[in-house]
CSV table of C-alpha atoms in Angstrom, one decimal:
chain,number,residue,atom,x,y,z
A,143,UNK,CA,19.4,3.4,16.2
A,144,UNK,CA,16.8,3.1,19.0
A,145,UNK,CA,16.4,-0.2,20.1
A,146,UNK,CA,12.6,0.1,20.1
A,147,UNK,CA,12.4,0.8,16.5
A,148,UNK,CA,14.7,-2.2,16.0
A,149,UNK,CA,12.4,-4.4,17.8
A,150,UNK,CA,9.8,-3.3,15.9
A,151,UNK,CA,10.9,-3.7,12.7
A,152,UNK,CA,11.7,-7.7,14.0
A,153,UNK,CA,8.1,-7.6,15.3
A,154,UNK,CA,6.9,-6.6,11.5
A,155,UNK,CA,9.4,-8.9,9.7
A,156,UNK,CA,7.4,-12.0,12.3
A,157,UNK,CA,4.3,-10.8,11.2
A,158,UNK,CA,3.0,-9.6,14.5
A,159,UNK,CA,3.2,-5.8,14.2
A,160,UNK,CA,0.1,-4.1,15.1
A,161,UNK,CA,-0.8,-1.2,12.4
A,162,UNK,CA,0.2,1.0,14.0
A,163,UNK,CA,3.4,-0.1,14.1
A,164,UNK,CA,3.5,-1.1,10.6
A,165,UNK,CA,2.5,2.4,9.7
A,166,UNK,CA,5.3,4.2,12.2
A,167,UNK,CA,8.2,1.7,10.1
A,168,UNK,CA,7.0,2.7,7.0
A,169,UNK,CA,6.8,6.4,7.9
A,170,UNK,CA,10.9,5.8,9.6
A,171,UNK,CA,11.7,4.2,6.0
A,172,UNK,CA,10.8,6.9,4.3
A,173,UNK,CA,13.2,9.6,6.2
A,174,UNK,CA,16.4,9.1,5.1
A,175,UNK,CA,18.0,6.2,2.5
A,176,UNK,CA,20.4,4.9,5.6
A,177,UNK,CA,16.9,3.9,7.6
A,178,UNK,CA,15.7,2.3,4.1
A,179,UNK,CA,19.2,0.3,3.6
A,180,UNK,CA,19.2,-0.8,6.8
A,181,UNK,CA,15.5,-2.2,6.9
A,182,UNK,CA,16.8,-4.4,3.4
A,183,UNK,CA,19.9,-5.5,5.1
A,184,UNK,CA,17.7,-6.6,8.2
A,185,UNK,CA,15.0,-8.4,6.3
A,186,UNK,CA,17.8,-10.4,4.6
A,187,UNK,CA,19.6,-11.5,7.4
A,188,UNK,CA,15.9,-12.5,9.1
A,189,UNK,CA,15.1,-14.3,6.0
A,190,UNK,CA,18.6,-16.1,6.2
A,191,UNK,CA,18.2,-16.7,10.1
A,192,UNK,CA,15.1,-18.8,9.6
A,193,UNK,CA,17.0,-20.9,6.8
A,194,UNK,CA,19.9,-21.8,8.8
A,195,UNK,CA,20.1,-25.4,9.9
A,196,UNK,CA,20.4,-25.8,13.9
A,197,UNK,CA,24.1,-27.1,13.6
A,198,UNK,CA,24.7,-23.4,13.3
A,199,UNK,CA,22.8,-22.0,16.0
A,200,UNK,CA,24.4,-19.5,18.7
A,201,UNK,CA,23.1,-18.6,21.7
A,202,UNK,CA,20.2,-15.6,21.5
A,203,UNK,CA,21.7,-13.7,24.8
A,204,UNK,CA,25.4,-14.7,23.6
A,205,UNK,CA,24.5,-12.7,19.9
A,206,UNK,CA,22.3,-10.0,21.3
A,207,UNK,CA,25.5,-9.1,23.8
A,208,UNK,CA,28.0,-8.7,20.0
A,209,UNK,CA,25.5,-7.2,18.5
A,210,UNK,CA,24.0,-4.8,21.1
A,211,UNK,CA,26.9,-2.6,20.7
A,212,UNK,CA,26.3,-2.3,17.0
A,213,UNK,CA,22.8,-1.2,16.9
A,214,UNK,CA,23.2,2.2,15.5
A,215,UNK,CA,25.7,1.3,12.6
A,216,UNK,CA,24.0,2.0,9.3
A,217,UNK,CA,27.1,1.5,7.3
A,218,UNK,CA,25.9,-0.8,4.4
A,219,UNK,CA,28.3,-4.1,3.9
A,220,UNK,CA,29.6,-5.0,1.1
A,221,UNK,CA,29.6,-9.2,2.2
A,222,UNK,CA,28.0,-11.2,4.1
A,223,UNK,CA,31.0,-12.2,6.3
A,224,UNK,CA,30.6,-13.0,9.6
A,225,UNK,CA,31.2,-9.7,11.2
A,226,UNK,CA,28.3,-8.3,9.1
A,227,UNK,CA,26.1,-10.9,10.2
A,228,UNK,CA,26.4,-10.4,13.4
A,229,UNK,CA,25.6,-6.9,12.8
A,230,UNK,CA,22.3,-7.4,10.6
A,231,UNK,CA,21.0,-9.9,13.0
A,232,UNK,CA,19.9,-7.6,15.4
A,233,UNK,CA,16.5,-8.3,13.8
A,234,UNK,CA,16.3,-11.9,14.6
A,235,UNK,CA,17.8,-11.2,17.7
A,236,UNK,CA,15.7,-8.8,18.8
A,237,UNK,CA,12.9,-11.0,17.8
A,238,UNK,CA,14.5,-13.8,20.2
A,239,UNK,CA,14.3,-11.6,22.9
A,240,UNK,CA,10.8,-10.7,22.0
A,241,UNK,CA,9.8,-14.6,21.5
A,242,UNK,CA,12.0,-16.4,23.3
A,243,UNK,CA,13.3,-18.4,20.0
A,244,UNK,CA,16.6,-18.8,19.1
A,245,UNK,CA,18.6,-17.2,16.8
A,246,UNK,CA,20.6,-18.8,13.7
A,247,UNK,CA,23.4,-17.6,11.7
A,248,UNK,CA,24.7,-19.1,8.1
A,249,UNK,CA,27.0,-18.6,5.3
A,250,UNK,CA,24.5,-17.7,2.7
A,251,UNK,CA,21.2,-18.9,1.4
A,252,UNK,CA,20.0,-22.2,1.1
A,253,UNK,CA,16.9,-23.6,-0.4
A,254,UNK,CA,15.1,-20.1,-1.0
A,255,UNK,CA,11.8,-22.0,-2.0
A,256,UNK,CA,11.9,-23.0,1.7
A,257,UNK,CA,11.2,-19.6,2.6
A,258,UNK,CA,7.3,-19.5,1.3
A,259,UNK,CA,6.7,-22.3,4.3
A,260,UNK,CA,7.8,-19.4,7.0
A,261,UNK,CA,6.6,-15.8,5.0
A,262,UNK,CA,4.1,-13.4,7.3
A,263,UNK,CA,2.0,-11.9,5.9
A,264,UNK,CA,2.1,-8.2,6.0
A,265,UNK,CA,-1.3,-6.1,5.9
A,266,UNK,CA,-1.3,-1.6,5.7
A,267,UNK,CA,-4.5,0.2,5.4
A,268,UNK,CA,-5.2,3.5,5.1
A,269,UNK,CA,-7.4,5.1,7.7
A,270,UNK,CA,-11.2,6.0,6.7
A,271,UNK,CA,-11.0,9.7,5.5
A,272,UNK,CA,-6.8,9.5,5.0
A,273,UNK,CA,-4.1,8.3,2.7
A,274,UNK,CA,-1.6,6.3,2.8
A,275,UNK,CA,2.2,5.8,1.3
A,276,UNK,CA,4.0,2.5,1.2
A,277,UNK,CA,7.7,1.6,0.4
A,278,UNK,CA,7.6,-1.5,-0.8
A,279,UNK,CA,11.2,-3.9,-0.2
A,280,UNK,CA,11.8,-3.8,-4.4
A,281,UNK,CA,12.0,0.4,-3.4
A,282,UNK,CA,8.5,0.6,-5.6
A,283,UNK,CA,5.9,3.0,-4.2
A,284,UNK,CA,2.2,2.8,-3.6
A,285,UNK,CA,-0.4,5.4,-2.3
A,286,UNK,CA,-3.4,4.2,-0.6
A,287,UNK,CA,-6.7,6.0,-1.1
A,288,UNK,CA,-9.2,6.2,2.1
A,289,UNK,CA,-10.1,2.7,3.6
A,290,UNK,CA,-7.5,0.7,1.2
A,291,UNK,CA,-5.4,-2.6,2.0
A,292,UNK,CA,-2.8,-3.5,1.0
A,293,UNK,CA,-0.9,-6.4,1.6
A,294,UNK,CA,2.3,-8.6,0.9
A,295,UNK,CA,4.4,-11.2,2.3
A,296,UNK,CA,7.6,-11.0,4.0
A,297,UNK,CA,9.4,-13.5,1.2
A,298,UNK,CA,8.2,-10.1,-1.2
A,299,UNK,CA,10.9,-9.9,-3.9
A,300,UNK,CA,13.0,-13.0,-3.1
A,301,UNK,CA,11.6,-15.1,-5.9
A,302,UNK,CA,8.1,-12.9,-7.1
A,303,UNK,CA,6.7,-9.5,-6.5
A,304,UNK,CA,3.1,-9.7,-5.7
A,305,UNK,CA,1.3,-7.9,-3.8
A,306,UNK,CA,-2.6,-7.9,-2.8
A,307,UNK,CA,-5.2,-4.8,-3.1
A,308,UNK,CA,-8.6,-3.9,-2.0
A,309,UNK,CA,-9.2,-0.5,-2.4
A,310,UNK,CA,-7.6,2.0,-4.7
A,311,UNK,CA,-3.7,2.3,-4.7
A,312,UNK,CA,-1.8,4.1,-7.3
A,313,UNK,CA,1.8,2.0,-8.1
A,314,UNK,CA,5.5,3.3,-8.9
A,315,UNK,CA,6.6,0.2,-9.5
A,316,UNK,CA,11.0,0.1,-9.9
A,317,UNK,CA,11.5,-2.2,-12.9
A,318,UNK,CA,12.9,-5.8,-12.8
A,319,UNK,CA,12.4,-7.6,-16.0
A,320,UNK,CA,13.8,-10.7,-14.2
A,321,UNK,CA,10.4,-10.6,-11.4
A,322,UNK,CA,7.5,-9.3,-13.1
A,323,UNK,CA,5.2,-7.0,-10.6
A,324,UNK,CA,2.1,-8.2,-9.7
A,325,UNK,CA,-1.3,-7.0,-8.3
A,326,UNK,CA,-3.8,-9.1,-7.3
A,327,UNK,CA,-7.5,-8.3,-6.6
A,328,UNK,CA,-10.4,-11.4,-6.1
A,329,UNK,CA,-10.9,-11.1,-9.5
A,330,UNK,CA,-7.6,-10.0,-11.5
A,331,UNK,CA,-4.5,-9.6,-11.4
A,332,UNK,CA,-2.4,-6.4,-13.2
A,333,UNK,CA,1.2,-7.9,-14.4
A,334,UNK,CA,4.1,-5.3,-14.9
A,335,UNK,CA,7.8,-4.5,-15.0
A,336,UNK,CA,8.5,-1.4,-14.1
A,337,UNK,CA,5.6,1.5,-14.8
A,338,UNK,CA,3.2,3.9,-12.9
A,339,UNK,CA,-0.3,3.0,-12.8
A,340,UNK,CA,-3.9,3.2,-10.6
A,341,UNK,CA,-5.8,0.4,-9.9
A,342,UNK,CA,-9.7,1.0,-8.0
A,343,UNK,CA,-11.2,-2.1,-6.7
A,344,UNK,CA,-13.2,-0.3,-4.3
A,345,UNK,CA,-15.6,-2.3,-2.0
A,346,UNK,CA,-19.1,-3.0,-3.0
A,347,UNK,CA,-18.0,-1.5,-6.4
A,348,UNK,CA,-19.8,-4.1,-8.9
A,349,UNK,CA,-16.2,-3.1,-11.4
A,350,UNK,CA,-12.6,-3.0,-11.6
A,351,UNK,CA,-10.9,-0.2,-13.5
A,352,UNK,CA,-7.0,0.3,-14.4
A,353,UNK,CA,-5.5,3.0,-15.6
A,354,UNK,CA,-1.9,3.5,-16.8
A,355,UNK,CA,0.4,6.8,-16.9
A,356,UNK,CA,3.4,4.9,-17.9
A,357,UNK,CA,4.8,2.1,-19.2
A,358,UNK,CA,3.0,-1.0,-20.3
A,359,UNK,CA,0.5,-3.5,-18.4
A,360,UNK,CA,-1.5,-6.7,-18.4
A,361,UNK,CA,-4.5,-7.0,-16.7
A,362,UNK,CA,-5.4,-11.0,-16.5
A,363,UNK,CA,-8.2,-12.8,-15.1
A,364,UNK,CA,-7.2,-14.4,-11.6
A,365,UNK,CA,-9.0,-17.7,-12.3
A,366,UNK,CA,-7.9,-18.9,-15.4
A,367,UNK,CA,-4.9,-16.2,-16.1
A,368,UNK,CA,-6.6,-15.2,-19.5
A,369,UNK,CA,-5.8,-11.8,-21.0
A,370,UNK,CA,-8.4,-9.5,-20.3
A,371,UNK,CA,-6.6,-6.2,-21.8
A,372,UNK,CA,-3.4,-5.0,-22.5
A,373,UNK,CA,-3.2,-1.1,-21.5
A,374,UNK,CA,-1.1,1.7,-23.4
A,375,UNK,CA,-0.1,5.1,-21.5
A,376,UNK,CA,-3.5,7.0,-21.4
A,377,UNK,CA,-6.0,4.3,-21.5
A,378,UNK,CA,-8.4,3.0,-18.9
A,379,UNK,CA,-9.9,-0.2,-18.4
A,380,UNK,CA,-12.9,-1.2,-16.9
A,381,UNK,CA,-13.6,-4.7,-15.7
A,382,UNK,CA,-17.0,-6.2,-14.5
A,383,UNK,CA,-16.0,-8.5,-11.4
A,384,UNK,CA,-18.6,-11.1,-12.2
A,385,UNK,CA,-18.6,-11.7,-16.2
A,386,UNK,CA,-14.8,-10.5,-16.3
A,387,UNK,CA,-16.1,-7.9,-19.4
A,388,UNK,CA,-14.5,-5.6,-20.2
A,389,UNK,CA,-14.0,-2.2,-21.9
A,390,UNK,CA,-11.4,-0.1,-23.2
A,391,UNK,CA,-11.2,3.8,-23.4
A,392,UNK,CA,-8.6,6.7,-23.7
A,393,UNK,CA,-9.0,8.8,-20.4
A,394,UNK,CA,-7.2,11.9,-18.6
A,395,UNK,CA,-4.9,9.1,-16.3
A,396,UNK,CA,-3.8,12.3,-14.4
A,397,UNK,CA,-7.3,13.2,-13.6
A,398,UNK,CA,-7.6,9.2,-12.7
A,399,UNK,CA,-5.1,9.7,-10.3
A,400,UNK,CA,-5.2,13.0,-8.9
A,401,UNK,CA,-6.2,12.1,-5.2
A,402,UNK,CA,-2.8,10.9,-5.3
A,403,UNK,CA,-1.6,14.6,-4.7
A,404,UNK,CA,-4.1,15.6,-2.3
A,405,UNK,CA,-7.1,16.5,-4.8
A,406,UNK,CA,-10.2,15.0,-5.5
A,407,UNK,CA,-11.9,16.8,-8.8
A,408,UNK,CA,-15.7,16.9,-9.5
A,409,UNK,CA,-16.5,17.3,-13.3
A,410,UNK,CA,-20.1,17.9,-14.6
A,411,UNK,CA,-21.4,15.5,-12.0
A,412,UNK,CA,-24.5,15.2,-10.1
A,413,UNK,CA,-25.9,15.6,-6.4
A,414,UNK,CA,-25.6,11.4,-6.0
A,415,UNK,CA,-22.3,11.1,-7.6
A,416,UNK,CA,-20.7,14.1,-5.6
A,417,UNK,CA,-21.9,12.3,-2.6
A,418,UNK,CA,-20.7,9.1,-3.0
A,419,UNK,CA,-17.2,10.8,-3.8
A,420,UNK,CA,-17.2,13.1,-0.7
A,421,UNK,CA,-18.3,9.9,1.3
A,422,UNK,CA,-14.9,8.3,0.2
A,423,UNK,CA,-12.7,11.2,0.5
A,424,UNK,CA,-14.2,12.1,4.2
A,425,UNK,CA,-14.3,8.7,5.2
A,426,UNK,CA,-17.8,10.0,6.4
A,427,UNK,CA,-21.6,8.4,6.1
A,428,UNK,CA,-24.4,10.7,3.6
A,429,UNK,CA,-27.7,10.3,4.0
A,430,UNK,CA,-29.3,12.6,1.0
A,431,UNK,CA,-33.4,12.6,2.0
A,432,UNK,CA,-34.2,14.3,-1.4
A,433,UNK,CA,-32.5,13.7,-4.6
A,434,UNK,CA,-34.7,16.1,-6.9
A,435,UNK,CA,-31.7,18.5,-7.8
A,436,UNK,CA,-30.8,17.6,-11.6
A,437,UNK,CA,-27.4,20.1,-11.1
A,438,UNK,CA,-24.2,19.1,-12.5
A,439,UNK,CA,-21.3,20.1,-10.1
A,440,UNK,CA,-17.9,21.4,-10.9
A,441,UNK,CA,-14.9,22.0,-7.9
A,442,UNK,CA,-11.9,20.6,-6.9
A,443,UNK,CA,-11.4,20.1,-3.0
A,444,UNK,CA,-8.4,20.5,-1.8
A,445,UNK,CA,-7.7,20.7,2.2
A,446,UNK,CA,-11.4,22.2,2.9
A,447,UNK,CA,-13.2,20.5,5.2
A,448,UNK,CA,-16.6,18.6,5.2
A,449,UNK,CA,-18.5,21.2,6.6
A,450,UNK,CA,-16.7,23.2,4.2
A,451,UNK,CA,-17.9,21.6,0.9
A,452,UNK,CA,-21.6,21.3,2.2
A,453,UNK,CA,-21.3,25.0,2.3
A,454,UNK,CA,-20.0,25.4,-0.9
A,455,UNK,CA,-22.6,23.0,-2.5
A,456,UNK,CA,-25.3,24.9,-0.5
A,457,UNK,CA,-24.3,28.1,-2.7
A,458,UNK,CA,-24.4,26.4,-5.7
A,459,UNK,CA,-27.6,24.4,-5.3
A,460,UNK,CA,-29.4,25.8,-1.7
A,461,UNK,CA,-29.6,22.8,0.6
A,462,UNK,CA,-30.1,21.9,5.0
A,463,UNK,CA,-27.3,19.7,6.3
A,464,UNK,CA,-26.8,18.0,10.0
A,465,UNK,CA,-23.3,17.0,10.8
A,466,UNK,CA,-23.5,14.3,13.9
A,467,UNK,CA,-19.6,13.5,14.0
A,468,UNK,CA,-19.2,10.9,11.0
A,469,UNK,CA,-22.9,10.9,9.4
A,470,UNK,CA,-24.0,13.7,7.7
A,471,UNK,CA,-27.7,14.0,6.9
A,472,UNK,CA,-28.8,16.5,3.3
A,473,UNK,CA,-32.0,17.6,1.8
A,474,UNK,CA,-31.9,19.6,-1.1
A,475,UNK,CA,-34.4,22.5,-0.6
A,476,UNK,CA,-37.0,23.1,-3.0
């Protein structure tokens, strides 16, 4: 393995990876099993490093010499003797290097509640006009829509899974019934085991909504932990994030979750609505001078591009458009 992804896979596990680092680990994770085996074994043995008391330090240059060597195994180990050790703490030795801190090795964990004093914080966003997919450490998946965060802490899975969101994400979460799943937005919080569901906490959006494909969730209020709803396959719920209100509808989840593969669909919508979608999508200001058109729009984009769409609309309802790299100015023609 190349030592620079090794380092910065230390630099993520300290919290102090830029984003596009984070982004280039996740996007190594995801290409073969061996790289996604070896990122859990190394997140361990960082985890156990800062436990270790300092009667059992060693030397960082003494360990990065065994262990320099070793830096392309990917075979997984079955114990955690001291040979393996030494293998898996390449991370915190590679971080020593990076921080000048030294390095400790143990014989297993101790005091795991310890570990929520040390936890980074890590934090993925999805460019403006892009998504994003995230492996989480439990091996659940998330897809970030345009502009979304997402975040977690480096202790993720060790005790809880809980995860933060601001945006719209949909979850494949790996069930666990012995650590429940959660999401957390300012207002709410979604609490699973093991389903598929999308979550739209969009900013400036005045509501929540969830919506689950599989699989059974609770969506509970983050100040007082009251059940708000408790969702089925095929139903939606919409939250207000001030009065926590809420209501609950049957919907098309697939069609709630379709930007997931690529496809954003506009159904018997208007001019302000299609807008405000393509906005999102593009990652892209729209100034609309004249809102007069009363047309309901029905298309599904795909791959076209902006200037693409405008034309597309301009067939179906005749409008002018100025593109000026990421703001677009439309008046609907009379």
């Amino acid at each position: 393995m190349q030592t620079e992804i090794v380092e910065k896979i230390a630099k993520l596990l300290s919290g102090e990876a830029n984003q596009a680092e984070i982004n280039e680990i996740n996007a190594w994770r995801n290409e073969a099993a061996e790289h996604e085996r070896y990122f859990n074994e190394s997140r361990e043995c960082w985890l156990l490093a800062e436990e270790t008391p300092l009667s059992e330090i060693i030397g960082k240059n003494k360990t990065w010499e065994q262990i320099a060597a070793q830096i392309g195994t990917l075979a997984p180990a079955q114990t955690y003797s001291k040979r393996t050790l030494l293998r898996l703490v390449s991370m915190a030795a590679a971080i020593a290097v990076l921080l000048t801190s030294s390095v400790f090795l143990g014989s297993g964990y101790r005091k795991r509640m310890a570990l929520a004093k040390s936890a980074k914080e890590v934090v993925i966003t999805a460019p403006e006009g892009q998504k994003a997919k995230v492996s989480l450490p439990d091996h659940s998946r998330v897809w970030l829509n345009s502009g979304t965060t997402l975040s977690y802490r480096t202790d993720f899975g060790i005790t809880e899974r809980t995860v933060k969101i601001r945006g719209e994400a949909f979850f494949d979460v790996d069930r666990d019934e012995s650590k429940p799943f959660y999401v957390q937005t300012d207002d709410i919080a979604v609490r699973v085991l093991g389903t598929r569901f999308n979550i739209n906490n969009c900013v400036g959006s005045e509501n929540t909504s969830v919506s689950l494909l599989s699989g059974s969730v609770d969506v509970i209020s983050a100040k007082n932990g009251n059940l708000i709803a408790n969702l089925s396959p095929g139903q939606k719920v919409v939250i207000d994030n001030q009065t926590l209100n809420s209501h609950l509808s049957e919907c098309d989840v697939a069609l709630e979750s379709i930007w997931q593969s690529e496809q954003l669909k506009i159904q018997m919508e208007p001019i302000a609505e299609v807008i405000r979608k393509m906005e999102y999508w593009y990652g892209v200001e729209i100034d609309l001078l004249s809102s007069d058109n009363d047309e309901l729009y029905w298309f599904t984009i795909k791959d076209q591009s902006i200037a693409e769409m405008l034309n597309l609309i301009d067939r179906i309802t005749p409008i002018d458009y100025t593109i000026n790299d990421r703001h677009i100015t439309i008046r609907c023609k009379n």
